[in-house]
Amino acid sequence: MKRKRLVILGSTGSIGLSALKVAHDIPERMEVVGLAANRQAKVLAEQTQTWKPKAIACFDTTQIADLKTQIPSGIPCYGGEEGLIQLATMPEADMVLVAIVGTAGLAPALAAIEAGKDLAVASKEILVMAGEAVMKAAKRKGVKILPVDSEHNAIFQCLQGDQQNQVKRLILTASGGPFRTTSAADIENVTLEQALKHPTWTMGQKITIDSATLFNKGLEMIEAKWLFDVPIQKVDVVVHPQSIVHSFVEFEDGSQLAQLSHSDMCFPIQYAVTYPDRLPNRLRQLRLEEIGSLTFEAPDTVRFPSLNLARLAGEKGGTLPAVFNAANEVAVEKFLARKIKFPQIWRSVEKVMLSHSNIEHPSLESIKQADAWAREQADAVLS
Ligand code: MG
């Protein structure tokens, strides 16, 4: 089998670091040809020394000059969104892993599709905001969209060899986050430190807060709708605190398939890279007898209203999912800066969503406008 040549957008983040671990583990199948970071120039420089990619990019252009002095002279270094697009479309790449936090990955992802690259998607925002446009473009160009989010990767695995059968339900598992058993009254006053303590996954700050509010699961519901082309009514959530079962697919006959492994992003990243092949690796292998028991419970949408907001956004479609996403980003930023209380995250998102005039089948321009509008509104609601 041929080595897959990968560009990693977001190489210094937690997904990016896992992707480099995979590359280290299966060098015969994965080659790193491009690395891009937001602003962690020092880490990017070290990665460039180690991996010797064909090109790199740093979103923060103020660091380019300094960065250039720290990397081998033959490796070009691009900046800004233009730089990310340059990397996403480089002729030496087969696949682009989009693992950038927030909305900055959208333009490079679309550019990669247009350039005929397969996409490994870790940034939910791409499909949440522009799922319709992204999936359409991918179909037109005949490129694959491979999910790296552990839940969607699990569903993708469960669907292999069974694409002729109708899916009855997709069931996303959720760890429940650090406040799974916290009372509604106590949730009012949780601290930033408590919210940043995720029970089973180690991830970036934004997604860790999203896991505490269950907004992460809400974004994943919308993501699933686009990736697997099912109405959001068929996407369910079950809370599974051990994070061993990464999701289920239920078929018409009532049978359910699941994918299980330890919670390590290297598993879904490796599968996306080597798909449809499976390769031995050095990851921790699962022994269910060591785990003992796996438990499941229904999510509580009273304590975690974000799931209902996501369902509403997924049902209405149009620009509402972009609004849901952008308003949440603003609120999480403010919570991380200790400017608002935890429940203000979903309360403000709901307010912004309810005051939005939805546009159906939006153009990319309308999506960007809705995104900007939602940010302004969220800012106004929260200050
Ligand atoms: Mg996930």
XYZ file of C-alpha atoms and ligand atoms in Angstrom:
384
model
C 0.000 0.000 0.000
C 1.021 3.522 -0.791
C 2.020 5.952 1.929
C -0.556 8.648 2.447
C 0.909 12.134 2.232
C -0.734 14.316 4.827
C -1.062 18.007 5.515
C -1.941 18.704 9.146
C -3.771 21.968 9.730
C -3.554 22.531 13.480
C -0.414 20.493 14.134
C 0.302 22.007 17.564
C -3.161 21.321 18.987
C -4.173 18.123 20.722
C -5.476 16.414 17.546
C -2.401 17.540 15.621
C -0.082 16.075 18.252
C -1.999 12.793 18.149
C -1.731 12.763 14.356
C 2.056 13.101 14.619
C 2.075 10.204 17.073
C 0.219 8.114 14.498
C 2.717 9.167 11.818
C 5.504 8.061 14.118
C 3.749 4.735 14.742
C 2.980 3.831 11.105
C 5.667 5.587 9.007
C 5.202 3.036 6.215
C 1.668 4.359 5.667
C 1.779 8.023 6.591
C 4.055 10.845 5.527
C 3.771 14.397 6.848
C 4.169 16.865 3.953
C 2.699 20.018 5.500
C 2.283 21.448 8.995
C 0.236 24.490 9.989
C -0.351 26.113 13.355
C -2.322 29.042 14.647
C 0.273 30.862 16.756
C 2.449 28.349 18.601
C 5.441 29.179 16.441
C 8.019 27.622 18.738
C 6.323 24.215 18.723
C 5.766 24.490 14.968
C 9.485 25.189 14.470
C 10.410 22.100 16.503
C 7.948 19.956 14.559
C 9.415 21.283 11.311
C 12.920 20.293 12.443
C 11.705 16.791 13.277
C 9.378 16.055 10.373
C 11.003 18.057 7.555
C 7.703 18.732 5.724
C 7.645 20.230 2.225
C 6.038 23.456 3.544
C 4.603 24.978 6.709
C 2.187 27.778 7.616
C 1.493 29.913 10.638
C -1.876 31.676 10.853
C -0.420 34.468 13.001
C 1.582 36.458 10.442
C 3.435 38.474 13.106
C 5.515 35.368 13.885
C 6.543 34.446 10.349
C 9.821 36.387 10.263
C 11.008 34.867 13.519
C 9.760 31.409 12.539
C 11.750 31.496 9.299
C 14.988 31.818 11.270
C 14.227 28.604 13.176
C 13.497 26.188 10.327
C 15.627 24.589 7.600
C 16.110 27.109 4.776
C 14.575 24.998 1.988
C 11.145 24.811 3.643
C 8.753 27.611 2.663
C 6.687 29.194 5.447
C 3.345 30.794 4.622
C 1.110 33.023 6.749
C -2.536 33.855 7.412
C -5.591 32.176 5.942
C -3.896 32.377 2.536
C -1.070 30.306 3.981
C -3.442 27.642 5.272
C -5.076 27.487 1.840
C -1.666 27.195 0.203
C -0.914 24.177 2.374
C -4.366 22.648 1.932
C -3.918 22.668 -1.840
C -0.243 21.713 -2.145
C 0.386 19.249 -4.994
C 2.414 16.889 -2.772
C -0.588 16.096 -0.519
C -3.181 13.309 -0.776
C -5.124 14.165 2.363
C -5.662 17.213 4.544
C -6.376 16.780 8.231
C -8.368 19.793 9.390
C -7.862 20.123 13.120
C -8.124 23.858 13.652
C -10.248 25.146 16.507
C -13.199 27.268 15.467
C -14.186 28.505 12.054
C -10.760 29.240 10.531
C -10.642 25.770 8.967
C -13.605 26.284 6.660
C -11.944 28.131 3.777
C -8.879 25.822 3.700
C -11.156 22.756 3.854
C -13.186 23.918 0.862
C -9.982 24.769 -1.005
C -8.623 21.285 -0.299
C -11.782 19.684 -1.706
C -11.565 21.824 -4.839
C -7.950 20.701 -5.235
C -9.134 17.071 -5.118
C -7.718 16.190 -1.703
C -9.422 13.779 0.659
C -10.400 15.474 3.885
C -9.978 14.099 7.389
C -12.237 16.318 9.457
C -11.612 16.918 13.128
C -12.966 20.482 13.228
C -16.711 20.165 13.771
C -17.348 23.751 12.742
C -16.755 22.947 9.089
C -19.723 20.603 8.872
C -21.865 22.419 11.412
C -21.624 25.716 9.549
C -21.427 24.584 5.977
C -22.295 20.871 5.944
C -24.511 21.168 2.902
C -21.900 23.018 0.835
C -18.997 20.826 1.980
C -20.738 17.503 1.288
C -21.995 18.738 -2.095
C -18.535 19.908 -3.127
C -16.982 16.627 -1.976
C -19.482 14.638 -4.021
C -18.892 16.782 -7.093
C -15.114 16.407 -6.815
C -15.280 12.724 -5.850
C -13.200 13.204 -2.707
C -13.679 11.417 0.584
C -14.689 13.115 3.811
C -13.298 10.974 6.626
C -14.521 11.748 10.129
C -11.861 11.990 12.821
C -14.183 12.923 15.669
C -14.227 9.681 17.691
C -18.024 9.313 17.597
C -18.346 9.847 13.867
C -15.339 7.704 13.168
C -17.058 4.959 15.191
C -20.248 5.311 13.149
C -18.212 5.334 9.944
C -16.576 2.069 11.019
C -19.934 0.498 11.934
C -21.328 1.363 8.506
C -18.575 -0.402 6.555
C -20.040 -3.126 4.425
C -23.573 -2.162 5.367
C -24.244 0.856 3.219
C -27.099 -0.803 1.347
C -29.164 -1.020 4.536
C -31.225 1.803 5.946
C -30.047 3.230 9.213
C -32.748 3.574 11.844
C -30.778 5.634 14.335
C -27.276 6.930 14.920
C -26.565 6.942 18.637
C -23.735 9.202 19.742
C -22.182 8.447 23.090
C -21.328 11.298 25.464
C -19.160 11.045 28.554
C -21.541 13.443 30.284
C -18.652 15.732 31.207
C -17.587 16.816 34.694
C -21.130 17.873 35.713
C -22.958 14.679 34.803
C -24.141 14.203 38.383
C -24.143 17.874 39.471
C -27.554 19.225 40.473
C -29.211 21.994 38.478
C -28.765 24.351 41.439
C -25.035 23.625 41.709
C -24.470 23.936 37.960
C -25.394 27.634 38.343
C -22.148 28.274 40.212
C -19.528 25.892 38.844
C -16.046 27.346 38.368
C -13.804 27.448 35.321
C -11.401 24.998 36.981
C -14.202 22.490 37.556
C -15.395 22.861 33.979
C -11.897 22.249 32.620
C -11.608 18.870 34.385
C -12.844 16.374 31.827
C -13.303 12.882 33.280
C -12.097 10.773 30.330
C -10.588 12.817 27.480
C -7.654 15.235 27.423
C -8.417 17.959 24.879
C -8.089 21.664 24.124
C -9.853 24.235 26.342
C -12.684 25.146 23.973
C -13.785 21.553 23.416
C -13.387 20.734 27.113
C -15.868 23.485 28.023
C -18.119 22.292 25.195
C -18.033 18.833 26.747
C -19.058 20.257 30.110
C -22.080 22.068 28.611
C -22.758 19.181 26.147
C -22.541 21.742 23.314
C -19.869 19.453 21.942
C -22.447 16.680 21.614
C -24.879 19.141 20.063
C -22.324 20.120 17.439
C -21.683 16.420 16.827
C -25.398 15.758 16.251
C -25.399 18.326 13.447
C -22.088 16.995 12.142
C -23.564 13.460 12.018
C -26.581 14.639 10.087
C -24.376 15.913 7.252
C -21.690 13.226 7.298
C -24.132 10.340 7.134
C -26.973 12.083 5.322
C -29.692 11.383 7.891
C -32.300 13.764 9.321
C -31.396 14.965 12.797
C -34.489 13.191 14.148
C -32.534 9.972 13.626
C -29.565 11.175 15.666
C -29.738 10.323 19.366
C -27.401 10.736 22.325
C -26.729 8.340 25.179
C -24.521 9.194 28.135
C -21.745 6.659 28.646
C -19.335 7.841 31.363
C -16.540 5.335 30.615
C -16.020 6.588 27.015
C -15.226 3.099 25.739
C -18.106 2.699 23.278
C -17.604 5.565 20.838
C -21.047 5.362 19.203
C -23.690 2.995 17.876
C -25.556 2.468 14.634
C -29.035 0.974 14.857
C -30.418 -0.717 11.769
C -34.032 -1.308 10.709
C -34.138 -4.762 12.312
C -33.256 -3.327 15.718
C -29.675 -4.617 15.672
C -27.052 -2.187 16.888
C -23.353 -2.153 16.014
C -20.797 -0.321 18.123
C -17.097 0.494 17.985
C -15.045 0.224 21.170
C -11.524 1.235 22.156
C -9.739 3.200 24.830
C -10.341 6.946 24.534
C -7.302 7.949 22.509
C -7.671 10.095 19.374
C -4.895 8.095 17.714
C -7.436 5.339 16.977
C -9.795 7.430 14.816
C -6.909 9.335 13.216
C -5.170 6.124 12.211
C -8.363 4.650 10.772
C -9.005 7.806 8.734
C -5.463 7.659 7.332
C -5.290 3.925 6.568
C -8.976 3.422 5.657
C -10.151 0.912 4.556
C -7.174 -1.013 5.949
C -6.474 -1.794 9.576
C -2.903 -1.835 10.821
C -1.213 -3.024 13.995
C 0.013 -0.216 16.233
C 1.416 0.452 19.683
C -1.757 1.920 21.155
C -3.218 0.615 24.386
C -5.382 -2.367 23.530
C -8.772 -2.858 25.105
C -9.418 -5.557 27.681
C -13.040 -5.341 28.713
C -12.409 -7.601 31.701
C -10.161 -4.837 33.070
C -12.897 -2.248 32.537
C -15.515 -4.406 34.265
C -18.694 -2.547 33.517
C -19.982 -0.143 30.923
C -22.974 1.997 31.862
C -25.451 4.056 29.862
C -28.035 6.646 30.786
C -30.323 9.121 29.038
C -29.001 12.687 28.779
C -30.755 15.284 30.944
C -31.858 18.088 28.646
C -33.153 20.128 31.572
C -29.693 20.494 33.100
C -28.053 20.494 29.651
C -30.353 22.481 27.305
C -27.662 22.642 24.604
C -28.865 19.309 23.189
C -32.315 20.753 22.481
C -30.775 23.859 20.951
C -28.687 21.637 18.672
C -31.757 19.653 17.664
C -33.562 22.880 16.818
C -30.576 24.108 14.771
C -30.323 20.752 12.998
C -34.046 20.648 12.207
C -34.274 24.202 10.890
C -30.937 24.010 9.062
C -30.020 27.022 6.944
C -27.873 29.544 8.764
C -29.132 28.567 12.238
C -26.402 25.958 12.907
C -23.748 28.590 12.141
C -25.467 30.924 14.600
C -25.635 28.168 17.235
C -21.918 27.550 16.772
C -20.753 31.188 16.669
C -22.798 32.332 19.676
C -21.393 29.421 21.654
C -17.811 30.292 20.655
C -18.259 33.830 21.954
C -19.831 32.646 25.205
C -17.101 30.041 25.812
C -14.402 32.656 25.236
C -16.033 34.869 27.830
C -16.397 31.991 30.267
C -12.706 31.116 29.794
C -11.900 34.772 30.516
C -14.042 34.514 33.701
C -16.408 37.204 32.429
C -19.629 35.186 32.602
C -21.141 32.346 34.630
C -21.398 28.846 33.248
C -25.183 28.719 32.501
C -24.939 32.019 30.638
C -23.319 30.018 27.860
C -26.529 28.248 26.799
C -28.839 31.066 27.893
C -27.085 33.527 25.601
C -26.923 31.063 22.699
C -30.660 30.446 22.981
C -31.373 34.199 22.960
C -29.250 34.742 19.877
C -30.792 31.767 18.057
C -34.345 32.909 18.774
C -33.673 36.371 17.357
C -32.110 35.060 14.128
C -33.882 35.333 10.760
C -32.933 32.014 9.212
C -31.804 31.706 5.589
C -32.391 28.313 3.970
C -29.815 26.696 1.645
C -27.399 29.525 2.379
C -24.445 30.534 0.241
C -21.039 30.617 1.880
C -21.382 34.377 2.024
C -24.691 34.151 3.953
C -23.103 31.664 6.335
C -20.218 34.018 7.024
C -22.649 36.895 7.544
C -24.763 34.838 9.939
C -21.599 33.864 11.804
C -20.533 37.507 12.162
C -24.067 38.583 13.120
C -24.259 35.898 15.815
C -20.919 36.977 17.289
C -22.085 40.580 17.547
C -25.403 39.545 19.071
C -23.776 37.195 21.567
C -21.389 39.944 22.564
C -24.287 42.357 23.094
C -26.340 39.805 25.046
C -23.404 39.062 27.356
C -22.144 42.558 28.099
Mg -16.213 13.746 19.851
